Coordinates of N, CA and C in Angstrom, one line a residue:
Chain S
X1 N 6.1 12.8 -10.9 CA 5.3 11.9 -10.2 C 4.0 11.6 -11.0
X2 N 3.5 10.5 -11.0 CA 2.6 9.7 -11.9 C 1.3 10.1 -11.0
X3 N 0.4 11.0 -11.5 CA -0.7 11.0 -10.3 C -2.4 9.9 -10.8
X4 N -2.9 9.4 -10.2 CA -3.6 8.3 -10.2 C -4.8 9.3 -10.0
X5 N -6.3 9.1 -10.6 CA -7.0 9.4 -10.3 C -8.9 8.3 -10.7
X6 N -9.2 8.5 -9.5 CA -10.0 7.3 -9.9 C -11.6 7.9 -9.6
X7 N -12.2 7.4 -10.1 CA -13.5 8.0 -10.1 C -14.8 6.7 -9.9
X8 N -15.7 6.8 -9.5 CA -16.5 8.2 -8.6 C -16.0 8.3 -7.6
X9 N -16.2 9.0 -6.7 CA -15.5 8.9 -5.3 C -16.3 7.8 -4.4
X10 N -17.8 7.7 -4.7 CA -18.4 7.0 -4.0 C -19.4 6.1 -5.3
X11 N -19.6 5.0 -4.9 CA -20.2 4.0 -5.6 C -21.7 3.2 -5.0
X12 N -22.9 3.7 -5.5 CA -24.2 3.0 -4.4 C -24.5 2.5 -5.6
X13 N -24.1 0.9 -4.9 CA -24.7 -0.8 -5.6 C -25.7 -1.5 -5.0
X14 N -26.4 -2.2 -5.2 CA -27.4 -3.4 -4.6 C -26.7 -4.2 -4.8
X15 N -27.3 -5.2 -3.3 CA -26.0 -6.5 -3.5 C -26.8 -7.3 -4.8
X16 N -25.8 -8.0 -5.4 CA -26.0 -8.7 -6.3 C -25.8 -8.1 -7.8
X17 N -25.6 -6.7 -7.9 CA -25.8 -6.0 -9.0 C -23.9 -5.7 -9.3
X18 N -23.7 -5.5 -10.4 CA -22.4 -5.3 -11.2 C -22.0 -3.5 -10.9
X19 N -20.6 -3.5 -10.0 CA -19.7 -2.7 -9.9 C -19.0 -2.1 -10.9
X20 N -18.7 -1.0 -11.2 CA -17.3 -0.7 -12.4 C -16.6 0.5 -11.6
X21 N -15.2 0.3 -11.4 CA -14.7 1.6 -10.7 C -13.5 1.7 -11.6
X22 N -13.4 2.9 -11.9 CA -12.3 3.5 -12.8 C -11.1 4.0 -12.3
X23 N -10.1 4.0 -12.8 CA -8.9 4.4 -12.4 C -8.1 4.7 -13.7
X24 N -7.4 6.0 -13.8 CA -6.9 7.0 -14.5 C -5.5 7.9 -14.6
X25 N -4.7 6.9 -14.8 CA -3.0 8.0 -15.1 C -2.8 9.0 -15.2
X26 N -2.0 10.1 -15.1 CA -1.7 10.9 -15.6 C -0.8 10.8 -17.2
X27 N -0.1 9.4 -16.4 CA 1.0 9.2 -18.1 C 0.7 7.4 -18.1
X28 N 1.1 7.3 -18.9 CA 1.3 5.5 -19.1 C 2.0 5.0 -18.3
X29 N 1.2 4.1 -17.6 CA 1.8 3.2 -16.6 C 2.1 1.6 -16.8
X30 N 1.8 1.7 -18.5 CA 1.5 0.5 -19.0 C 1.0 -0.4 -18.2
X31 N 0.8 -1.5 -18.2 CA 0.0 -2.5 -17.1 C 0.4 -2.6 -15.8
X32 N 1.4 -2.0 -15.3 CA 1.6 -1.9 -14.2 C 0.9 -1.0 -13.0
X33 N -0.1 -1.8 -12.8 CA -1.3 -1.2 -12.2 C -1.8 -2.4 -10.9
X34 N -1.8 -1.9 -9.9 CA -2.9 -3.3 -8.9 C -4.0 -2.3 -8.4
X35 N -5.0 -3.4 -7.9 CA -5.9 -2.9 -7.0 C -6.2 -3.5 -5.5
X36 N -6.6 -2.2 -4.9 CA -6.5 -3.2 -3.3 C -7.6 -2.8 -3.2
X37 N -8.1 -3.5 -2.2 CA -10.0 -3.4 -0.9 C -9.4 -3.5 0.0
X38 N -9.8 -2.3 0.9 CA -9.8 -1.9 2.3 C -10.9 -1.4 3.1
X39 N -11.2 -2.5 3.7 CA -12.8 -2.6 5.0 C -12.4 -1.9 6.2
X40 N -12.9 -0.8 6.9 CA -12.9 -0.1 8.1 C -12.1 -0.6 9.4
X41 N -11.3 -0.4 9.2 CA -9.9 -0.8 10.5 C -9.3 -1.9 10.0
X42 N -9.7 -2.2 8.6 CA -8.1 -3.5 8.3 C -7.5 -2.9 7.3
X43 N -6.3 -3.7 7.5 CA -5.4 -3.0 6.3 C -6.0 -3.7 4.9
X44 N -4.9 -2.9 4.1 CA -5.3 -3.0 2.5 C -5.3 -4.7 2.3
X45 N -5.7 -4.9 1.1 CA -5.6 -6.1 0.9 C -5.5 -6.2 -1.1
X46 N -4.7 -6.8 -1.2 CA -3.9 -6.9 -2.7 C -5.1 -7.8 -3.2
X47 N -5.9 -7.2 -4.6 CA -7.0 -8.0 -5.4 C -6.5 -8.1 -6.8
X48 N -5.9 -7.4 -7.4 CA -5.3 -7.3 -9.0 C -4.4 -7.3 -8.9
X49 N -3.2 -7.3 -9.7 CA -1.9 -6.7 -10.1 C -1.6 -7.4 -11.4
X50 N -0.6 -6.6 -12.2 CA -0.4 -6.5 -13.2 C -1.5 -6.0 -14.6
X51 N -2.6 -5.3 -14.0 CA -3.6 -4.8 -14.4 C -5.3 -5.6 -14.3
X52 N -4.8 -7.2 -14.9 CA -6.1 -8.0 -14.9 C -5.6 -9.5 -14.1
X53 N -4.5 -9.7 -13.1 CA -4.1 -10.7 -12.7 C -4.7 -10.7 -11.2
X54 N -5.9 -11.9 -10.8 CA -6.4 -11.6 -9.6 C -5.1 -12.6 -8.9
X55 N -4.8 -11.4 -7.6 CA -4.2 -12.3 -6.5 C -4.3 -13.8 -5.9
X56 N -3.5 -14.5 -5.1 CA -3.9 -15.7 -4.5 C -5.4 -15.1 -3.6
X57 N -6.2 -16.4 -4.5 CA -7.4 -16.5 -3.2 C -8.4 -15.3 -3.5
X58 N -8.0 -14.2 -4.2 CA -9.3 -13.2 -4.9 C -10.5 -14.4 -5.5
X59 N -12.2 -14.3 -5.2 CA -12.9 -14.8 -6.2 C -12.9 -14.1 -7.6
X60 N -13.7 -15.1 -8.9 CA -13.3 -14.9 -9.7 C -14.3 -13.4 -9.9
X61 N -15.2 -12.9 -9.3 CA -16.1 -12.0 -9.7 C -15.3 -10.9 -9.6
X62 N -14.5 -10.7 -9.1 CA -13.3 -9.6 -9.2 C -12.1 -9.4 -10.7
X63 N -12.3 -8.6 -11.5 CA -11.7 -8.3 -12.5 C -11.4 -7.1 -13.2
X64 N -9.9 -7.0 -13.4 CA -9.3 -6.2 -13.6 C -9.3 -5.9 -15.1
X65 N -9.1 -4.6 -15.9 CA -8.9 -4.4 -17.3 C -8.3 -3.0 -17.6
X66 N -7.5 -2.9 -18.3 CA -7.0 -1.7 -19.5 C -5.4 -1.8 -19.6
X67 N -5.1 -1.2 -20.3 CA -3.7 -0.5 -20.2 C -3.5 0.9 -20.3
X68 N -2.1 1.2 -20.2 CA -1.4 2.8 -20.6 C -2.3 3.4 -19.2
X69 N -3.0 4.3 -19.9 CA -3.5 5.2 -18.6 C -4.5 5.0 -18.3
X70 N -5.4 3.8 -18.6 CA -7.3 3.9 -18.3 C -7.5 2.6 -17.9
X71 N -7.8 2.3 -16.7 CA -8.1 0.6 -15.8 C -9.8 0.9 -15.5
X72 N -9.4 -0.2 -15.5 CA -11.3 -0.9 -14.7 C -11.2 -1.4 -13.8
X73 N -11.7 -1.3 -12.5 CA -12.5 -2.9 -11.7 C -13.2 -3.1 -11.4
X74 N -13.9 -4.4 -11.9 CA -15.2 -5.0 -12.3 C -15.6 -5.8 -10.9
X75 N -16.6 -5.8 -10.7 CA -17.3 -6.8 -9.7 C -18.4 -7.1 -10.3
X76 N -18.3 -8.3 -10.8 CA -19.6 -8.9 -11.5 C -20.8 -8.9 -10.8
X77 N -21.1 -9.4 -9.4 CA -22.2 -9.3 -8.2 C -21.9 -8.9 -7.2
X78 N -22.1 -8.1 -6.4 CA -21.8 -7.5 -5.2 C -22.2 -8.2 -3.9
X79 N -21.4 -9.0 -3.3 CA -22.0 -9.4 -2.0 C -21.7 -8.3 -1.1
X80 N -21.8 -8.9 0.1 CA -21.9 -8.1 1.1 C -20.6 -8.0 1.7
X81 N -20.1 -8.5 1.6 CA -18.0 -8.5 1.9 C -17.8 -7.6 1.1
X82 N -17.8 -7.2 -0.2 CA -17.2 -5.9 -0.7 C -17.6 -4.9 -0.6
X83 N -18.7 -4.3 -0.2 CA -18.8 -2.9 0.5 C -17.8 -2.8 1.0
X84 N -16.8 -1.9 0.6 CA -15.2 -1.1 1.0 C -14.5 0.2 0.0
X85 N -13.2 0.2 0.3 CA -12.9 1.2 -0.3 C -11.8 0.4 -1.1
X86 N -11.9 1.2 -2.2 CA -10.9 0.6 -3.8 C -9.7 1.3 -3.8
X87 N -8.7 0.9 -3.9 CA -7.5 1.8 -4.4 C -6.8 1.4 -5.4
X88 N -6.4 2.1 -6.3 CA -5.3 1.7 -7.6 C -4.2 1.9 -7.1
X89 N -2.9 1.4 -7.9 CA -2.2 1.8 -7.5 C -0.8 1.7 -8.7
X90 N 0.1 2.7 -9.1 CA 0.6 2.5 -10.1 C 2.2 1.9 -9.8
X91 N 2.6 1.0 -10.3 CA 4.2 0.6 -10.1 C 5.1 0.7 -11.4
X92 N 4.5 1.5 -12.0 CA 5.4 1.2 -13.4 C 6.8 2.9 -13.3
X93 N 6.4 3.9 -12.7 CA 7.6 4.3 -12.5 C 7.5 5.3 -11.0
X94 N 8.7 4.7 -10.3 CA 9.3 4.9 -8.8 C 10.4 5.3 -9.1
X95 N 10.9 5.9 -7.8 CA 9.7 6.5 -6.8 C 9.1 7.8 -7.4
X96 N 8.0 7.9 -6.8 CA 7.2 7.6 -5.7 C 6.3 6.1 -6.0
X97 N 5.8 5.3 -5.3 CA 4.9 4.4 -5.9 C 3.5 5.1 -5.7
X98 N 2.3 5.3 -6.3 CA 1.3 6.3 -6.4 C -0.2 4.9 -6.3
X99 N -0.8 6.0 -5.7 CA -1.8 5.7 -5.3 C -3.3 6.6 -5.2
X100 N -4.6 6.3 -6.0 CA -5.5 7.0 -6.2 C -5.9 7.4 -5.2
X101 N -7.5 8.1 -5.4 CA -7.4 8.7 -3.6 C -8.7 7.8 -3.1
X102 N -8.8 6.7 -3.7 CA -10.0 5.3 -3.4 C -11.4 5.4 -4.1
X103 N -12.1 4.8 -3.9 CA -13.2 5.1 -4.1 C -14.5 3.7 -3.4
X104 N -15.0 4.4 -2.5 CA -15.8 3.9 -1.7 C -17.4 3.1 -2.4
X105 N -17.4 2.1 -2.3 CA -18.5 1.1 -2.7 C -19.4 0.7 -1.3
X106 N -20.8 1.9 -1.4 CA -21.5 1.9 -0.4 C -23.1 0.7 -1.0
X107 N -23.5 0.2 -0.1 CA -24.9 -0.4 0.3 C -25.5 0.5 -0.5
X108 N -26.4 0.3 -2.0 CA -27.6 1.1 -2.5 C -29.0 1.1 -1.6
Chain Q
X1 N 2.3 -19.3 7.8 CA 1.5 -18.0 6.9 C 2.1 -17.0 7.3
X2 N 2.0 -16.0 6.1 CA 2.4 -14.9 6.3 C 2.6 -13.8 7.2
X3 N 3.0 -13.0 8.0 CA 2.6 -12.5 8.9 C 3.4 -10.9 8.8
X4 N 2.8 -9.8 9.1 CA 3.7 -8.6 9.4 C 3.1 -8.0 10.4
X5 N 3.9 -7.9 11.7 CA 3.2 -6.9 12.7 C 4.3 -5.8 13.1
X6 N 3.4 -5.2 13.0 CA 4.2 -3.5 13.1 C 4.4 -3.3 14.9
X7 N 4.7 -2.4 15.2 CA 4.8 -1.9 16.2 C 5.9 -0.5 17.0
X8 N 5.8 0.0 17.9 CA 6.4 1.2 18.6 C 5.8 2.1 18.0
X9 N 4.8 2.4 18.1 CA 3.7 3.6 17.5 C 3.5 4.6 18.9
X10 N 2.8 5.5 19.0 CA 2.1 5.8 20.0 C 2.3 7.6 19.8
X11 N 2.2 8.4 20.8 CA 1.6 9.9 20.7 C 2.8 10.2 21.0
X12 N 3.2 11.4 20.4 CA 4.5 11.8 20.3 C 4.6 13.6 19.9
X13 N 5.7 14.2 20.9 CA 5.4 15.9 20.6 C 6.1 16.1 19.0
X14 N 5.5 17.2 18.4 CA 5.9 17.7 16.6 C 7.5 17.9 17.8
X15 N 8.8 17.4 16.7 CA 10.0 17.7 16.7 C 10.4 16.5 17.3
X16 N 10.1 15.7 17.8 CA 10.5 14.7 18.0 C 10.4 13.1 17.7
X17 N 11.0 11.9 18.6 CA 11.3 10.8 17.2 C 10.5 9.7 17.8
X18 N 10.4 9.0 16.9 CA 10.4 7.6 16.9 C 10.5 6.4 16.2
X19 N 10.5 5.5 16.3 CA 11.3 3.7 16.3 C 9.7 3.1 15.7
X20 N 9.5 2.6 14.6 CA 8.8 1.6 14.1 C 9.7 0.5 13.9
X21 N 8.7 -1.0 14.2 CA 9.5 -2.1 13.6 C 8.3 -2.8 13.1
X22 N 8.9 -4.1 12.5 CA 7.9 -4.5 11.3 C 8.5 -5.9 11.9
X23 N 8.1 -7.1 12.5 CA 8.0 -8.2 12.4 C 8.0 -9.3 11.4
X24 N 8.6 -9.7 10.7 CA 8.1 -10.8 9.5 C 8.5 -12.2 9.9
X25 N 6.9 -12.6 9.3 CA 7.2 -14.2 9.9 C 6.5 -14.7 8.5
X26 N 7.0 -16.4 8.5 CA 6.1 -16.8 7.3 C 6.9 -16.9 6.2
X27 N 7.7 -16.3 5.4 CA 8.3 -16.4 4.2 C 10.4 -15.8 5.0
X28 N 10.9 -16.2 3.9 CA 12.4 -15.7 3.7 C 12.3 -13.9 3.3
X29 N 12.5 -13.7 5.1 CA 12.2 -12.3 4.5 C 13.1 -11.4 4.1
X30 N 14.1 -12.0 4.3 CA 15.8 -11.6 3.5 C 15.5 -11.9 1.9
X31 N 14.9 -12.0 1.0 CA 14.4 -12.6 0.1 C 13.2 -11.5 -1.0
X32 N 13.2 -10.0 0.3 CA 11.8 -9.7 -0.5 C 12.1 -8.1 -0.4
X33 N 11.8 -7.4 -1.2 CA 11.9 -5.9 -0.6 C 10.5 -5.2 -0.1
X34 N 10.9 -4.3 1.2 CA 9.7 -4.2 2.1 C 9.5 -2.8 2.1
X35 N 8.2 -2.5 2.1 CA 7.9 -1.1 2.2 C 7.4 -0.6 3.0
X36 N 6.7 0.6 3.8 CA 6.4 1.4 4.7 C 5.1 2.0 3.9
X37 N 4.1 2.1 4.3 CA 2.7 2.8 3.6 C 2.0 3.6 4.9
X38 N 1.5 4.7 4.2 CA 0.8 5.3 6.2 C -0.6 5.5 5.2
X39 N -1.5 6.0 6.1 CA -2.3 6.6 5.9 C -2.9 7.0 7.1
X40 N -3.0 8.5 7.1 CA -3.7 9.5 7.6 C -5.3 9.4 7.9
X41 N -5.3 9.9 9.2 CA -7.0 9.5 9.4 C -8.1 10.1 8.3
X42 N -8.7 9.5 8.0 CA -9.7 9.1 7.2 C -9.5 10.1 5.6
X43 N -8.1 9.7 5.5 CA -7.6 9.6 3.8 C -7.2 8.7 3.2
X44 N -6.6 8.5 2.2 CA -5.8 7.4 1.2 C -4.4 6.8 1.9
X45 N -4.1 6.2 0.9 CA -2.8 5.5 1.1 C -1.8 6.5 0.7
X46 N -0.7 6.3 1.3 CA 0.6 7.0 0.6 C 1.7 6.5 1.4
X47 N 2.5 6.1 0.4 CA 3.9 5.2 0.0 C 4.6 6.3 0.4
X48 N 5.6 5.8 1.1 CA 6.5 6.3 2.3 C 8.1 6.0 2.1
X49 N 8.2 4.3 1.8 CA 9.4 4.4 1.8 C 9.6 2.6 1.7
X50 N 10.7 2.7 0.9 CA 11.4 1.0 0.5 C 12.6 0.6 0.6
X51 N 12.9 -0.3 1.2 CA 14.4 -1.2 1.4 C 14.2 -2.2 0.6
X52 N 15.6 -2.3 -0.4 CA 15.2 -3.6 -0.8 C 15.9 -5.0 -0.2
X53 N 16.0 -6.2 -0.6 CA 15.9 -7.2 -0.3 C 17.4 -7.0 0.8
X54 N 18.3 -6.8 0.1 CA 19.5 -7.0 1.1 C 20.2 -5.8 1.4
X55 N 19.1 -4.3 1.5 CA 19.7 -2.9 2.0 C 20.1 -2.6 1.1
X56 N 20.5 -3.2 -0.3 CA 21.0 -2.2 -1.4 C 20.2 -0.8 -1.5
X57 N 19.5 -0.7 -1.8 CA 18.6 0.2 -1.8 C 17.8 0.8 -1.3
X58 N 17.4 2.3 -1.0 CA 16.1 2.8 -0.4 C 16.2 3.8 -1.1
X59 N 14.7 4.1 -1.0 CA 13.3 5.3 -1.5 C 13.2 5.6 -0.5
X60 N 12.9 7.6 -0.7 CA 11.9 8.0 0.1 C 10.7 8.6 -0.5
X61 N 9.8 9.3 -0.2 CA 8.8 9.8 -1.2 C 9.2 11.8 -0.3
X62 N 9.2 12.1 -1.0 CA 9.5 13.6 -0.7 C 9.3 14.3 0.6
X63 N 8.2 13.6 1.2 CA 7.4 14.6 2.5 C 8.1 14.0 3.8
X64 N 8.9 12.6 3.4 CA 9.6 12.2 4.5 C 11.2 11.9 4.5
X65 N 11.4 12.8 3.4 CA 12.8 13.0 2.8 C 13.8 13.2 3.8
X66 N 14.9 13.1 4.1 CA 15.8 14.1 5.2 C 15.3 13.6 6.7
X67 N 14.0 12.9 6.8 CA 13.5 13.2 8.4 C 13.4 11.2 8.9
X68 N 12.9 10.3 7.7 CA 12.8 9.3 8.0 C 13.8 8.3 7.7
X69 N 14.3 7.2 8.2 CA 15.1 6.5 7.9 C 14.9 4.9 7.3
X70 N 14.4 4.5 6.4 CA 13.8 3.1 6.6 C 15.4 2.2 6.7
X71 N 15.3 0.9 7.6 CA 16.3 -0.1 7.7 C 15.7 -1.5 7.6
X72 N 16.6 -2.3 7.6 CA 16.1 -3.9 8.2 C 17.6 -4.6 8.9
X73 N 16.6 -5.5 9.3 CA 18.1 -6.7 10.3 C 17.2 -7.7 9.6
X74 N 17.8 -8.3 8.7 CA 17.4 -9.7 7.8 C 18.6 -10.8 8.9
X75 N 18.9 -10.8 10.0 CA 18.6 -11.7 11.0 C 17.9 -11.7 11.7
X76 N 17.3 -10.6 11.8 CA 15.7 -10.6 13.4 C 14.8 -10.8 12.4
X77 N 14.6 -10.7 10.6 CA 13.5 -10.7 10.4 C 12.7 -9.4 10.4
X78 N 13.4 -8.2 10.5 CA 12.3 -7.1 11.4 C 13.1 -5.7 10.2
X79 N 11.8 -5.4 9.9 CA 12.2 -3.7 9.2 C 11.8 -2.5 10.2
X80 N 12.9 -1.8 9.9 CA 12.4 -0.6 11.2 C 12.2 0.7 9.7
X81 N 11.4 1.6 10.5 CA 11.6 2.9 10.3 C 11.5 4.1 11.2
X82 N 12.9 4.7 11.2 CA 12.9 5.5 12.5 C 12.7 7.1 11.6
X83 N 12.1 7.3 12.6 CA 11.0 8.8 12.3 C 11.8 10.1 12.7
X84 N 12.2 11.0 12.4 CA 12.9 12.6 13.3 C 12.0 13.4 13.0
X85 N 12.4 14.7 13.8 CA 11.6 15.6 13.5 C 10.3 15.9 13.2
X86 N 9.2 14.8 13.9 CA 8.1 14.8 13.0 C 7.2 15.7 13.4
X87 N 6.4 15.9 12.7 CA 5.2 16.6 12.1 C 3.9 16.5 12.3
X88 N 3.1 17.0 12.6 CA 1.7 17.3 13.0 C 1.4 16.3 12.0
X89 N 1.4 16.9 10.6 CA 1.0 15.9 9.4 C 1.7 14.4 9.5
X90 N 2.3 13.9 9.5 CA 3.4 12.6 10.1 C 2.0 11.7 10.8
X91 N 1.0 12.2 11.3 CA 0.0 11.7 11.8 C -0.8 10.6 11.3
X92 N -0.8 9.4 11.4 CA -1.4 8.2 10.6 C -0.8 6.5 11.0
X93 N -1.9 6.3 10.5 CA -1.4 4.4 10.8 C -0.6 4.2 9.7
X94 N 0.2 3.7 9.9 CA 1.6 2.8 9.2 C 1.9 1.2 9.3
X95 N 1.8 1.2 7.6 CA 2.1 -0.4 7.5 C 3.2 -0.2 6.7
X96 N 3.6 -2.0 7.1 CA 4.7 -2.3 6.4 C 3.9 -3.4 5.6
X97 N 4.8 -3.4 4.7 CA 4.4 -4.2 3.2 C 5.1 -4.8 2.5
X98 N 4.8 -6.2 2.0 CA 6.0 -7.3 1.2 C 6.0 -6.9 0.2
X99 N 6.9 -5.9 -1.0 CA 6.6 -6.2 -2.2 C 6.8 -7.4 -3.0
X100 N 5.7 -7.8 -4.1 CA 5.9 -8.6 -4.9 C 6.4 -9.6 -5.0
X101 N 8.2 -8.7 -5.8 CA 9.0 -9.6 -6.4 C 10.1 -10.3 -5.4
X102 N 10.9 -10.8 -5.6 CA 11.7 -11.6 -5.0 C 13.0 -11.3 -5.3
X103 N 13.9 -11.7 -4.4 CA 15.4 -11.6 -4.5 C 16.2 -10.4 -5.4
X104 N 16.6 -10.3 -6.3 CA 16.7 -8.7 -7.1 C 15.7 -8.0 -7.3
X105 N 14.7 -8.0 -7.8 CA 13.0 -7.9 -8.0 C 12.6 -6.9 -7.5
X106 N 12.5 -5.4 -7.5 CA 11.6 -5.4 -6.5 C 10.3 -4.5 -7.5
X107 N 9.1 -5.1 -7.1 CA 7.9 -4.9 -8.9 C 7.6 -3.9 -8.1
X108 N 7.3 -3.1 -6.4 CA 6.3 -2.4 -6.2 C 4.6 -2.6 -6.1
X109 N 4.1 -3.6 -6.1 CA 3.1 -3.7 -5.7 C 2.9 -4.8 -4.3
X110 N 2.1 -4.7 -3.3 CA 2.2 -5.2 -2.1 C 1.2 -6.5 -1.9
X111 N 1.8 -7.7 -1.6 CA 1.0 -8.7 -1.9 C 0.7 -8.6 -0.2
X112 N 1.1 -8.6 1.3 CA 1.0 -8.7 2.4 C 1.5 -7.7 2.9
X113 N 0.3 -7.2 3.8 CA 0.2 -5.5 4.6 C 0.2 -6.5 6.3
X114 N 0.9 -5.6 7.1 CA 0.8 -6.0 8.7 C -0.6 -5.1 8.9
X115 N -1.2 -4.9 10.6 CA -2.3 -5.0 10.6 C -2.2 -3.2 11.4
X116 N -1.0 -2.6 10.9 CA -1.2 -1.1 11.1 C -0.4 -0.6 12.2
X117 N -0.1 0.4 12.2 CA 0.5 1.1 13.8 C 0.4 2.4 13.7
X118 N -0.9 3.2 14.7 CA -0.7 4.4 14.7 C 0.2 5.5 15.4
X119 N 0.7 6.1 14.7 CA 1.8 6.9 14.6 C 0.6 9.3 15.3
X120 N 0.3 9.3 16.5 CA 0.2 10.3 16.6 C 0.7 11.4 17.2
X121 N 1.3 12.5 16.2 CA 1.5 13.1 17.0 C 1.1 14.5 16.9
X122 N 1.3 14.9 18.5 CA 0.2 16.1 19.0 C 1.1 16.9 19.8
X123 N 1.0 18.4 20.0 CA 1.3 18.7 21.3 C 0.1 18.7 23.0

């Protein structure tokens, strides 16, 4: 099983200021990588996949980067809609499909 | 538009079962392979279990091996996953999820999550 690990656990931004949250393989996942945002009582919501590919309807300040085992996601400015929680998630080998353990982007 | 709503959740004793269903509206959902995701109060995600597009196939992930069953009826439209024997830990909201790809396809990443169904059980 591929274990995902993503760092920091928690993230304190000022709106307007540049995000970076990391996400970390155990083994090569090659690009087969997405990221989701999940806001307190809604479900997940798909922002990357395929490592740097933003979903239908993601703004562009959202961006994905790396391969093998070391990803990024970038939020160029921080509004006030993305204060949430980040999750990676790996699809390159199933089962299991794996998932980090988030990482929370709080109000500085 | 897309749509997945879950349902038959509710509080349930450890050793006993229950009936999830997954609603799909919006796309050909005979067309997509569908997954099951829970997550436990106030933890992560974790991937549960997948049917693909026309029942060829299913996954489980280990902790719900032997005990959960995932299905679909690609004429209702509707994925079930029926639960046995469950577990104090079995505890969490459960979504169902479109993967990706299409028709043979299935990539594992979830473009449309339904809006959850909590699954508690307690004595």
């Amino acid at each position: 099983e591929i274990v995902m690990t993503q760092s920091p656990a928690t993230l304190s931004v000022s709106p307007g200021e540049r995000a970076t949250l990391s996400c970390r393989a155990s083994q090569t996942v090659n690009s087969n990588l997405a990221w989701y945002q999940q806001k307190p009582g809604q479900a997940p919501r798909l922002l990357i996949y395929g490592a740097s590919t933003r979903a239908t309807g993601i703004p562009a300040r959202f961006s994905g980067s790396g391969s093998g085992t070391d990803f990024t996601l970038t939020i160029s400015s921080l509004q006030s809609e993305d204060f949430a929680v980040y999750y990676c998630q790996q699809y390159n080998n199933w089962p299991p499909w794996t998932f980090g353990q988030g990482t929370k982007v709080e109000i500085k | 538009q897309v749509q997945l709503v879950e349902s038959g959740g509710g509080v349930v004793q450890p050793g006993r079962s229950l009936r999830l269903s997954c609603a799909a509206s919006g796309f050909t959902f005979s067309s997509y392979g569908m997954h099951w995701v829970r997550q436990a109060p106030g933890k992560g995600l974790e991937w549960v279990a997948v049917m693909w597009y026309d029942g060829g196939n299913r996954y489980y992930a280990d902790s719900v091996k032997g005990r959960f069953t995932i299905s679909r009826d690609n004429s209702k439209n509707t994925l079930y996953l029926q639960m046995e024997s469950l577990r104090v830990e079995d505890t969490a909201v459960y979504y169902c999820a479109r993967d990706q790809g299409q028709i043979m396809v299935v990539v594992g990443s979830f473009d449309y999550w339904g809006q959850g169904i909590l699954v508690t059980v307690s004595s």
